[in-house]
Coordinates of C-alpha atoms and ligand atoms in Angstrom, one line a residue:
X1 CA -146.5 43.8 37.8
X2 CA -147.4 40.7 35.7
X3 CA -145.5 42.1 32.7
X4 CA -142.5 43.0 34.8
X5 CA -142.3 39.6 36.4
X6 CA -142.7 37.8 33.1
X7 CA -140.1 40.0 31.5
X8 CA -137.6 39.7 34.4
X9 CA -137.9 35.9 34.9
X10 CA -138.3 34.7 31.3
X11 CA -135.1 36.3 30.1
X12 CA -132.9 33.3 30.5
X13 CA -135.4 31.3 28.5
X14 CA -135.7 33.6 25.4
X15 CA -134.2 30.9 23.1
X16 CA -136.9 28.5 24.2
X17 CA -139.6 31.1 23.6
X18 CA -138.3 31.8 20.1
X19 CA -138.3 28.1 19.5
X20 CA -141.9 28.0 20.7
X21 CA -142.9 30.8 18.4
X22 CA -141.2 29.2 15.4
X23 CA -142.7 25.8 15.9
X24 CA -146.2 27.1 16.6
X25 CA -146.0 29.3 13.5
X26 CA -145.0 26.2 11.5
X27 CA -147.7 24.0 13.0
X28 CA -150.5 26.6 12.6
X29 CA -149.6 27.2 9.0
X30 CA -149.6 23.5 8.4
X31 CA -153.0 23.1 10.1
X32 CA -154.4 25.9 8.0
X33 CA -153.1 24.3 4.8
X34 CA -154.7 20.9 5.4
X35 CA -158.4 21.6 4.7
X36 CA -157.5 23.3 1.5
X37 CA -155.5 20.3 0.3
X38 CA -158.4 18.2 1.2
X39 CA -160.7 20.4 -0.9
X40 CA -158.3 20.1 -3.8
X41 CA -158.3 16.3 -3.6
X42 CA -162.1 16.2 -3.7
X43 CA -162.7 18.9 -6.2
X44 CA -159.8 18.3 -8.6
X45 CA -159.0 14.6 -8.1
X46 CA -162.2 12.8 -7.1
X47 CA -164.5 14.7 -9.4
X48 CA -162.3 14.2 -12.4
X49 CA -161.3 10.6 -11.5
X50 CA -157.6 11.6 -11.6
X51 CA -156.0 8.9 -9.5
X52 CA -152.5 10.2 -10.0
X53 CA -153.6 13.6 -8.7
X54 CA -155.2 12.1 -5.7
X55 CA -152.0 10.1 -4.8
X56 CA -149.7 13.1 -5.3
X57 CA -151.9 15.6 -3.3
X58 CA -152.6 12.9 -0.8
X59 CA -148.8 12.5 -0.3
X60 CA -148.3 16.2 0.1
X61 CA -151.2 16.1 2.6
X62 CA -149.5 13.3 4.6
X63 CA -146.2 15.3 4.8
X64 CA -148.0 18.5 5.8
X65 CA -149.9 16.5 8.5
X66 CA -146.7 15.0 9.8
X67 CA -145.0 18.4 9.9
X68 CA -148.0 19.7 11.8
X69 CA -147.9 17.0 14.4
X70 CA -144.1 17.2 14.9
X71 CA -144.0 20.9 15.2
X72 CA -147.0 21.0 17.5
X73 CA -145.2 18.5 19.8
X74 CA -142.0 20.5 19.7
X75 CA -143.8 23.7 20.4
X76 CA -145.5 22.3 23.5
X77 CA -142.3 20.7 24.6
X78 CA -140.3 24.0 24.5
X79 CA -143.3 25.9 25.9
X80 CA -143.6 23.6 28.9
X81 CA -139.9 23.7 29.6
X82 CA -139.8 27.5 29.5
X83 CA -142.9 27.9 31.6
X84 CA -141.8 25.4 34.2
X85 CA -138.3 26.8 34.4
X86 CA -139.9 30.3 34.7
X87 CA -142.0 29.1 37.6
X88 CA -139.1 27.5 39.3
X89 CA -137.0 30.6 39.1
X90 CA -139.9 32.8 40.4
X91 CA -140.4 30.5 43.3
X92 CA -136.7 30.5 44.1
X93 CA -136.8 34.3 43.9
X94 CA -139.6 34.5 46.4
X95 CA -137.9 32.0 48.7
X96 CA -134.5 33.8 48.6
X97 CA -136.3 37.1 49.4
X98 CA -138.2 35.6 52.3
X99 CA -135.1 34.0 53.8
X100 CA -133.5 37.5 53.7
X101 CA -136.4 38.9 55.7
X102 CA -135.9 40.0 59.3
X103 CA -138.4 39.0 61.9
X104 CA -140.0 42.4 61.3
X105 CA -140.5 41.8 57.6
X106 CA -142.1 38.4 58.2
X107 CA -144.5 40.0 60.7
X108 CA -145.6 42.6 58.2
X109 CA -147.0 39.8 55.9
X110 CA -147.6 36.9 58.3
X111 CA -146.3 33.4 57.6
X112 CA -149.4 31.9 56.0
X113 CA -149.7 34.4 53.2
X114 CA -146.0 34.2 52.5
X115 CA -146.5 30.5 52.0
X116 CA -149.4 31.0 49.7
X117 CA -147.5 33.6 47.7
X118 CA -144.5 31.4 47.3
X119 CA -146.6 28.4 46.1
X120 CA -150.1 29.0 44.8
X121 CA -149.6 32.5 43.5
X122 CA -146.5 31.5 41.7
X123 CA -148.4 28.5 40.2
X124 CA -151.1 30.8 38.8
X125 CA -148.5 33.0 37.0
X126 CA -146.7 29.9 35.8
X127 CA -150.0 28.5 34.5
X128 CA -150.7 31.7 32.5
X129 CA -147.2 31.5 31.1
X130 CA -147.7 27.9 30.1
X131 CA -151.1 28.6 28.4
X132 CA -149.7 31.8 26.9
X133 CA -146.8 30.0 25.3
X134 CA -149.0 27.2 24.0
X135 CA -151.8 29.4 22.6
X136 CA -150.7 33.0 22.4
X137 CA -149.0 32.5 19.0
X138 CA -151.3 29.9 17.5
X139 CA -154.6 31.5 18.5
X140 CA -154.4 34.8 16.5
X141 CA -152.8 33.2 13.5
X142 CA -155.4 30.5 13.5
X143 CA -158.1 33.0 13.8
X144 CA -157.0 35.5 11.1
X145 CA -155.5 32.8 8.8
X146 CA -158.7 30.8 9.2
X147 CA -160.8 33.7 8.1
X148 CA -158.6 34.4 5.2
X149 CA -158.6 30.8 4.0
X150 CA -162.3 30.4 4.5
X151 CA -163.0 33.5 2.4
X152 CA -160.7 32.1 -0.2
X153 CA -162.8 29.0 -0.4
X154 CA -166.0 30.9 -0.8
X155 CA -166.8 34.6 -0.4
X156 CA -170.5 34.2 -0.5
X157 CA -170.7 32.2 2.7
X158 CA -168.5 34.7 4.6
X159 CA -171.4 36.2 6.4
X160 CA -171.6 32.9 8.4
X161 CA -168.2 33.8 9.8
X162 CA -169.2 37.4 10.7
X163 CA -172.3 36.0 12.5
X164 CA -171.0 33.0 14.3
X165 CA -167.8 34.5 15.7
X166 CA -169.4 37.5 17.4
X167 CA -172.2 35.2 18.8
X168 CA -169.5 33.0 20.3
X169 CA -167.5 35.9 21.6
X170 CA -170.6 37.4 23.3
X171 CA -171.8 34.1 24.8
X172 CA -168.3 33.0 26.1
X173 CA -167.5 36.5 27.1
X174 CA -170.7 36.8 29.1
X175 CA -170.0 33.6 31.0
X176 CA -166.4 34.6 31.6
X177 CA -167.5 38.0 33.0
X178 CA -169.9 36.2 35.3
X179 CA -167.2 33.7 36.3
X180 CA -164.4 36.1 37.1
X181 CA -165.8 37.5 40.4
X182 CA -166.7 34.0 41.4
X183 CA -163.1 32.8 40.9
X184 CA -161.8 35.8 42.9
X185 CA -164.3 35.0 45.7
X186 CA -163.3 31.4 45.6
X187 CA -159.6 32.3 46.1
X188 CA -160.6 34.2 49.2
X189 CA -162.8 31.4 50.6
X190 CA -160.0 29.0 50.1
X191 CA -157.7 31.3 52.0
X192 CA -160.2 31.5 54.8
X193 CA -160.7 27.8 55.0
X194 CA -157.0 27.2 55.1
X195 CA -156.7 29.8 57.8
X196 CA -159.3 28.2 60.0
X197 CA -158.0 24.7 59.4
X198 CA -154.4 25.8 60.2
X199 CA -155.5 27.5 63.4
X200 CA -157.5 24.5 64.6
X201 CA -154.8 22.0 63.9
X202 CA -152.2 24.1 65.7
X203 CA -154.6 24.8 68.6
X204 CA -156.1 21.3 68.8
X205 CA -155.1 20.8 72.4
X206 CA -156.6 24.1 73.5
X207 CA -159.7 23.3 71.6
X208 CA -160.0 19.9 73.4
X209 CA -159.1 21.3 76.8
X210 CA -161.9 23.9 76.5
X211 CA -164.3 21.5 74.9
X212 CA -164.8 23.9 72.0
X213 CA -165.0 21.1 69.3
X214 CA -168.7 21.8 68.5
X215 CA -168.1 25.5 68.1
X216 CA -165.0 25.0 66.0
X217 CA -166.7 22.4 63.9
X218 CA -169.4 25.0 63.3
X219 CA -166.9 27.7 62.3
X220 CA -165.2 25.3 59.9
X221 CA -168.6 24.1 58.6
X222 CA -169.6 27.7 57.8
X223 CA -166.4 28.4 55.9
X224 CA -166.7 25.0 54.1
X225 CA -170.3 25.8 53.1
X226 CA -169.3 29.2 51.8
X227 CA -166.7 27.6 49.5
X228 CA -169.1 24.9 48.4
X229 CA -171.7 27.6 47.5
X230 CA -169.3 29.5 45.3
X231 CA -168.0 26.3 43.7
X232 CA -171.5 25.3 42.9
X233 CA -172.2 28.7 41.3
X234 CA -169.1 28.2 39.2
X235 CA -170.2 24.7 38.3
X236 CA -173.6 26.0 37.2
X237 CA -172.0 28.4 34.8
X238 CA -169.7 25.8 33.5
X239 CA -172.6 23.5 32.9
X240 CA -174.1 26.2 30.7
X241 CA -170.7 27.0 29.0
X242 CA -170.1 23.7 27.2
X243 CA -173.6 23.1 25.8
X244 CA -173.7 26.8 24.7
X245 CA -170.5 26.5 22.9
X246 CA -171.5 23.1 21.4
X247 CA -174.8 24.6 20.3
X248 CA -173.1 27.5 18.5
X249 CA -170.7 25.1 16.8
X250 CA -173.5 22.7 15.7
X251 CA -175.8 25.5 14.5
X252 CA -172.9 27.0 12.5
X253 CA -172.2 23.6 11.0
X254 CA -175.8 23.1 10.0
X255 CA -175.9 26.6 8.6
X256 CA -172.8 26.0 6.5
X257 CA -174.2 22.7 5.2
X258 CA -177.6 24.3 4.5
X259 CA -176.5 27.4 2.7
X260 CA -173.4 25.8 1.2
X261 CA -175.5 22.8 0.0
X262 CA -177.8 25.1 -1.9
X263 CA -174.8 26.7 -3.6
X264 CA -173.4 23.3 -4.4
X265 CA -176.8 22.3 -5.8
X266 CA -176.8 25.4 -8.0
X267 CA -173.3 24.5 -9.2
X268 CA -171.8 27.7 -7.7
X269 CA -169.6 25.9 -5.2
X270 CA -167.7 22.6 -5.1
X271 CA -168.2 19.9 -2.4
X272 CA -164.5 20.1 -1.4
X273 CA -164.7 23.8 -1.0
X274 CA -167.7 23.4 1.2
X275 CA -166.0 20.9 3.5
X276 CA -162.9 23.1 3.7
X277 CA -165.0 26.1 4.5
X278 CA -166.7 24.1 7.3
X279 CA -163.3 23.0 8.7
X280 CA -162.0 26.6 8.7
X281 CA -165.1 27.9 10.4
X282 CA -164.6 25.3 13.2
X283 CA -160.9 26.2 13.5
X284 CA -161.8 29.9 13.8
X285 CA -164.4 29.2 16.5
X286 CA -161.9 27.0 18.4
X287 CA -159.3 29.7 18.3
X288 CA -161.8 32.4 19.5
X289 CA -162.7 30.1 22.4
X290 CA -159.1 29.5 23.4
X291 CA -158.4 33.3 23.2
X292 CA -161.4 34.0 25.5
X293 CA -160.2 31.4 28.0
X294 CA -156.7 33.0 27.9
X295 CA -158.2 36.4 28.5
X296 CA -159.9 35.0 31.5
X297 CA -156.7 33.8 33.0
X298 CA -154.9 37.1 32.8
X299 CA -156.8 39.0 35.5
X300 CA -156.4 36.2 38.0
X301 CA -152.7 35.8 37.3
X302 CA -152.2 39.5 37.5
X303 CA -153.7 39.6 41.0
X304 CA -151.3 36.8 41.9
X305 CA -148.4 38.6 40.3
X306 CA -149.1 41.7 42.3
X307 CA -149.1 39.7 45.5
X308 CA -145.7 38.1 44.5
X309 CA -144.4 41.6 43.6
X310 CA -145.2 42.9 47.0
X311 CA -143.0 40.3 48.5
X312 CA -140.2 40.8 46.0
X313 CA -140.2 44.6 46.4
X314 CA -139.6 44.6 50.1
X315 CA -136.3 46.2 51.0
X316 CA -135.1 43.9 53.8
X317 CA -135.2 46.1 56.9
X318 CA -131.9 44.6 58.3
X319 CA -129.3 45.9 55.9
X320 CA -126.1 44.0 55.5
X321 CA -123.2 46.4 55.7
X322 CA -121.3 46.9 52.5
X323 CA -118.1 47.7 54.2
X324 CA -117.8 45.3 57.1
X325 CA -115.3 46.0 59.8
X326 CA -112.9 43.2 60.7
X327 CA -112.7 43.1 64.5
X328 CA -109.2 43.1 66.0
X329 CA -110.0 40.6 68.8
X330 CA -112.6 37.9 68.8
X331 CA -113.1 37.3 72.4
X332 CA -116.8 37.8 72.6
X333 CA -117.1 41.0 74.6
X334 CA -120.7 42.3 74.5
X335 CA -121.6 45.9 75.2
X336 CA -124.9 47.8 75.1
X337 CA -124.6 51.6 75.0
X338 CA -127.7 53.6 75.7
X339 CA -129.8 51.2 73.6
X340 CA -133.5 52.0 72.9
X341 CA -135.8 49.9 70.8
X342 CA -139.4 49.9 69.8
X343 CA -141.3 47.3 67.7
X344 CA -142.5 48.6 64.4
X345 CA -145.9 50.2 64.7
X346 CA -145.7 50.3 68.5
X347 CA -146.0 53.8 70.1
X348 CA -144.0 53.0 73.3
X349 CA -140.4 51.8 73.3
X350 CA -139.9 48.3 74.6
X351 CA -136.4 49.0 75.7
X352 CA -135.0 52.4 76.9
X353 CA -131.5 53.4 77.7
X354 CA -130.0 50.0 78.2
X355 CA -126.3 50.1 79.0
X356 CA -124.2 47.2 80.3
X357 CA -121.1 45.2 79.5
X358 CA -120.5 41.5 79.5
X359 CA -116.9 40.4 79.6
X360 CA -115.6 37.1 78.3
X361 CA -115.7 34.5 81.1
X362 CA -118.5 36.4 82.8
X363 CA -122.1 35.5 83.2
X364 CA -124.6 38.3 83.0
X365 CA -128.2 37.4 84.1
X366 CA -131.3 39.3 83.2
X367 CA -134.4 39.0 85.4
X368 CA -137.7 40.8 85.2
X369 CA -141.4 40.2 85.1
X370 CA -143.0 38.9 81.9
X371 CA -143.2 41.5 79.2
X372 CA -140.2 43.4 80.6
X373 CA -138.3 43.2 77.3
X374 CA -135.8 40.5 78.1
X375 CA -136.3 38.6 74.8
X376 CA -136.3 41.8 72.8
X377 CA -133.0 42.8 74.4
X378 CA -131.3 39.5 73.4
X379 CA -132.7 39.8 69.8
X380 CA -130.6 42.9 69.2
X381 CA -127.3 41.1 69.4
X382 CA -127.8 38.7 66.5
X383 CA -129.6 41.5 64.7
X384 CA -133.0 39.9 64.5
X385 CA -134.0 43.5 65.0
X386 CA -131.8 46.7 65.0
X387 CA -131.7 49.1 67.8
X388 CA -133.6 52.4 67.3
X389 CA -130.9 54.4 69.0
X390 CA -127.7 53.6 70.9
X391 CA -125.2 51.0 70.0
X392 CA -124.9 47.2 70.4
X393 CA -121.2 46.3 70.2
X394 CA -119.5 43.0 69.8
X395 CA -115.8 43.1 70.6
X396 CA -115.9 46.9 70.4
X397 CA -117.5 47.0 66.9
X398 CA -121.2 47.9 66.4
X399 CA -123.0 44.8 65.2
X400 CA -124.4 46.9 62.3
X401 CA -120.8 47.2 60.9
X402 CA -120.0 43.5 61.2
X403 CA -120.4 40.9 58.5
X404 CA -123.3 38.7 59.3
X405 CA -121.1 35.6 59.4
X406 CA -118.9 37.3 62.0
X407 CA -121.8 37.5 64.3
X408 CA -123.3 34.1 63.7
X409 CA -119.8 32.5 64.2
X410 CA -119.4 34.1 67.6
X411 CA -122.9 34.3 69.0
X412 CA -125.2 31.3 69.6
X413 CA -128.7 31.8 70.9
X414 CA -131.0 29.4 72.6
X415 CA -134.4 30.9 71.9
X416 CA -137.2 31.1 74.5
X417 CA -139.4 29.0 72.3
X418 CA -137.1 26.1 71.4
X419 CA -137.5 25.1 67.8
X420 CA -136.2 21.9 66.1
X421 CA -136.3 21.1 62.5
X422 CA -137.8 17.9 61.1
X423 CA -135.0 15.4 60.5
X424 CA -132.8 13.5 62.9
X425 CA -131.3 14.6 66.2
X426 CA -127.9 14.5 64.6
X427 CA -129.0 16.8 61.8
X428 CA -130.4 19.3 64.3
X429 CA -127.3 19.3 66.4
X430 CA -125.1 19.9 63.3
X431 CA -127.3 22.8 62.2
X432 CA -124.7 25.5 63.1
X433 CA -121.6 23.4 62.4
X434 CA -122.1 20.7 59.7
X435 CA -118.5 19.4 60.1
X436 CA -118.8 18.6 63.9
X437 CA -117.7 15.1 64.8
X438 CA -119.9 12.6 66.6
X439 CA -117.7 13.1 69.7
X440 CA -118.4 16.8 69.7
X441 CA -122.1 16.1 69.5
X442 CA -122.1 13.7 72.4
X443 CA -119.9 16.1 74.4
X444 CA -122.5 18.8 73.8
X445 CA -125.3 16.5 74.7
X446 CA -123.6 15.5 77.9
X447 CA -123.2 19.1 79.0
X448 CA -126.8 19.8 78.1
X449 CA -127.9 16.9 80.2
X450 CA -129.5 15.4 77.2
X451 CA -127.1 12.5 76.6
X452 CA -129.1 10.0 78.7
X453 CA -132.4 10.3 76.9
X454 CA -130.7 10.4 73.5
X455 CA -128.8 7.2 74.3
X456 CA -132.0 5.5 75.5
X457 CA -133.6 6.1 72.1
X458 CA -133.4 3.1 69.8
X459 CA -131.7 5.0 67.0
X460 CA -129.6 7.3 69.2
X461 CA -128.4 10.3 67.2
X462 CA -130.3 9.1 64.2
X463 CA -133.7 9.3 66.0
X464 CA -136.4 11.2 64.1
X465 CA -137.5 14.7 65.2
X466 CA -140.8 15.9 63.8
X467 CA -141.3 19.4 62.5
X468 CA -140.9 21.9 65.3
X469 CA -139.7 19.1 67.6
X470 CA -143.1 18.2 68.8
X471 CA -142.3 14.5 69.4
X472 CA -140.0 15.2 72.3
X473 CA -141.0 16.8 75.6
X474 CA -140.6 20.5 76.3
X475 CA -137.6 20.0 78.5
X476 CA -135.9 17.6 76.1
X477 CA -136.4 20.1 73.3
X478 CA -134.9 22.8 75.4
X479 CA -131.9 20.6 76.2
X480 CA -131.4 19.7 72.5
X481 CA -131.5 23.4 71.6
X482 CA -128.8 24.1 74.3
X483 CA -126.7 21.2 72.9
X484 CA -127.2 22.7 69.4
X485 CA -125.8 26.0 70.6
X486 CA -122.9 24.3 72.4
X487 CA -121.8 22.4 69.2
X488 CA -121.0 25.6 67.4
X489 CA -118.5 26.6 70.3
X490 CA -119.4 30.2 70.2
X491 CA -117.8 33.1 72.1
X492 CA -121.1 34.4 73.3
X493 CA -124.1 32.4 74.6
X494 CA -127.5 33.8 74.8
X495 CA -129.9 31.7 76.9
X496 CA -133.4 33.0 76.8
X497 CA -135.2 31.4 79.7
X498 CA -133.7 28.1 78.5
X499 CA -133.8 26.3 81.8
X500 CA -137.5 27.0 82.6
X501 CA -138.7 23.5 81.6
X502 CA -136.1 21.8 83.7
X503 CA -136.5 20.6 87.2
X504 CA -134.4 22.4 89.8
X505 CA -131.9 19.5 90.1
X506 CA -131.3 19.1 86.4
X507 CA -131.1 22.9 86.1
X508 CA -128.3 23.0 88.7
X509 CA -126.4 20.1 87.1
X510 CA -126.7 21.6 83.6
X511 CA -125.4 25.0 84.8
X512 CA -122.4 23.4 86.6
X513 CA -121.4 21.5 83.4
X514 CA -122.0 24.6 81.4
X515 CA -119.8 26.7 83.6
X516 CA -116.8 24.4 83.0
X517 CA -117.5 24.2 79.2
X518 CA -118.1 28.0 78.8
X519 CA -115.3 29.2 81.1
X520 CA -113.9 31.6 78.5
X521 CA -117.2 32.5 76.9
X522 CA -119.5 35.4 77.5
X523 CA -122.8 34.1 78.9
X524 CA -126.0 36.1 79.0
X525 CA -128.8 34.3 80.8
X526 CA -132.4 35.3 80.9
X527 CA -134.0 33.5 83.8
X528 CA -137.2 33.6 85.9
X529 CA -135.9 31.5 88.8
X530 CA -133.7 33.2 91.2
X531 CA -131.8 30.0 91.8
X532 CA -130.9 29.9 88.1
X533 CA -129.2 33.3 88.1
X534 CA -128.0 33.7 91.7
X535 CA -124.4 32.9 90.9
X536 CA -124.1 35.3 88.0
X537 CA -121.3 37.8 88.0
X538 CA -123.8 40.6 87.3
X539 CA -127.6 40.6 87.5
X540 CA -129.6 43.2 85.6
X541 CA -133.1 43.7 87.0
X542 CA -135.3 44.7 84.1
X543 CA -138.6 46.5 84.5
X544 CA -140.7 48.0 81.8
X545 CA -137.7 48.1 79.4
X546 CA -135.4 49.8 81.8
X547 CA -132.6 48.4 84.0
X548 CA -133.8 49.4 87.4
X549 CA -131.0 47.8 89.4
X550 CA -127.8 45.9 88.9
X551 CA -125.3 44.0 90.9
X552 CA -124.6 40.5 92.3
X553 CA -127.2 38.4 94.1
X554 CA -126.0 39.5 97.5
X555 CA -125.8 43.2 96.6
X556 CA -129.2 43.2 95.1
X557 CA -130.7 41.5 98.1
X558 CA -129.5 44.5 100.1
X559 CA -130.2 47.3 97.7
X560 CA -133.0 46.4 95.2
X561 CA -136.6 46.4 96.3
X562 CA -137.7 44.9 93.0
X563 CA -135.3 42.1 93.3
X564 CA -136.3 41.5 96.9
X565 CA -139.9 41.2 95.8
X566 CA -139.0 38.7 93.1
X567 CA -137.0 36.6 95.6
X568 CA -139.7 36.8 98.2
X569 CA -142.5 35.8 95.8
X570 CA -140.5 32.7 94.8
X571 CA -139.7 31.8 98.4
X572 CA -143.4 32.0 99.2
X573 CA -144.2 30.0 96.2
X574 CA -141.7 27.3 97.2
X575 CA -143.1 27.3 100.7
X576 CA -146.6 26.8 99.4
X577 CA -145.4 24.0 97.1
Ligands
DCP1 N1 -143.7 42.7 71.8 C1 -144.2 43.2 70.6 N2 -143.9 42.6 69.4 C2 -143.2 41.4 69.4 C3 -142.7 40.9 70.6 C4 -142.9 41.6 71.8 O1 -144.8 44.3 70.5 N3 -142.9 40.8 68.2 C5 -143.9 43.5 73.0 C6 -144.7 42.7 74.0 C7 -144.1 43.1 75.4 C8 -142.8 43.7 75.0 O2 -142.7 43.8 73.6 O3 -144.9 44.1 76.0 C9 -141.6 42.9 75.6 O4 -141.6 41.6 75.1 P1 -140.5 40.5 75.4 O5 -140.8 39.3 74.6 O6 -139.2 41.1 75.2 O7 -140.7 40.3 76.9 P2 -140.0 39.2 77.9 O8 -139.1 38.3 77.1 O9 -139.4 40.0 79.0 O10 -141.2 38.5 78.5 P3 -141.3 36.9 78.9 O11 -140.7 36.8 80.3 O12 -142.8 36.6 78.9 O13 -140.6 36.1 77.9
MG2 MG1 -139.1 36.4 76.7

């Protein structure tokens, strides 16, 4: 998966990558050339007292050093650009994919992991890409070139290379192998800590209400301690890592000086060659170290790449039709024909054999006990889910054959759990229709009985709404969501229990204003209160996913025992209250 992702998403940046390869090649070769020039100055120039030679070679050395610096900078520049652009595109890919998910697809993963995959996991792969571009080319060349150059300086000391490199590989490799599982464990512990924290923040009121703070603090403390323990283990290994590497470097240096010094003494080797050999050995060891670090990043990034790939590979379960049918009329007629539906993974259907028609200008109400399937029924029209069998038709065309925009233009839904986005009231109201005028917004607010409280706010339409709309009351949020639906002037309104948080008087006023506003529209109302739905043209009584009775309020009072029960229970409740 890692390779596939990198191949797919780095394609547009191939020119950058070629530039990186070119510049790194140049800078590595220059870096390899420098110690040998240095040796020449010492051995040819200084020993013979040839000032001219020193100046000339020194000049060359200066130029080579300049080339090395400039090309190294250029390499890192292009490498960073390519890696960051790669990460951006990958993130965008994940985001686009997730926005095309249906409610079902999101449920398969869960929101938190989708967030982690779109951010942290992408970052890990991006990091590998960055390190890879910066070191992948330089490291092997440095290593092999370094060995070659070192041997050129002195063959007799070559055994020092053959000893120190494997020792370094073994030591660093051992530490990396010990570190890997710890890193993986750490990732999991971070996930867990995030999960607990998220849950506690969201559920803070419940935690307070049930005085569960000590218990929750304990739960968090345990996860926190877990993470600390792993981090400490990692820290302990790192504490070992740097002295161990330093030790190998210093022992190698001492060995080169010791054995090389003897050869210099014996006149078998020149001082310049000795220093050059030492520099090459250090370059080689550095390269080996970088290579090992790189190798360590690959497994981690590849786990992340797999997780990203899982998201990207999902075939969105709601397919857009490739041959959309253009409806002849756009009146907003809704029809359900023998519709059945089950949630993915559930054995029993939530809806069975639902048939009804809602004509433009009509109000159809759905009533039924909690869990009866009312919300699920509404979700089928805007295609949040698709029916398992039967047909959902909009103006005579199955919704599966309609272009998505055809549906969203004509159907507006006020969800049971009203949701507002962070931003201003204005920005939320214009969500479905950005070009709406202020007048239209106020009009919608007036109908939704929300104009008064918006007007009372200091900034009016410009007042801030926090994420989810948590800084307004439940009833205010509901009314703003109703206004948001009104602004789009749809042909079909779906109200899912949208009046539940309103007091009876506001509810009645709102519905009266709505009636005038939505005279030509098809309205489907899910309601719990009989008073909310009593004046509907048709009432469907839903029980266990089936329509058990249908008719007007008066008809149902006569014929439906389920409806009578509901009415009675509410009358008793009112009497008690
Ligand atoms: N259900 C499910 N998966 C979901 C949503 C619901 O399995 N993502 C199940 C739980 C219920 C059934 O479907 O048993 C019907 O759920 P609805 O939300 O459609 O029920 P209502 O809207 O009628 O209930 P309420 O009045 O509480 O809103
Ligand atoms: Mg519901």
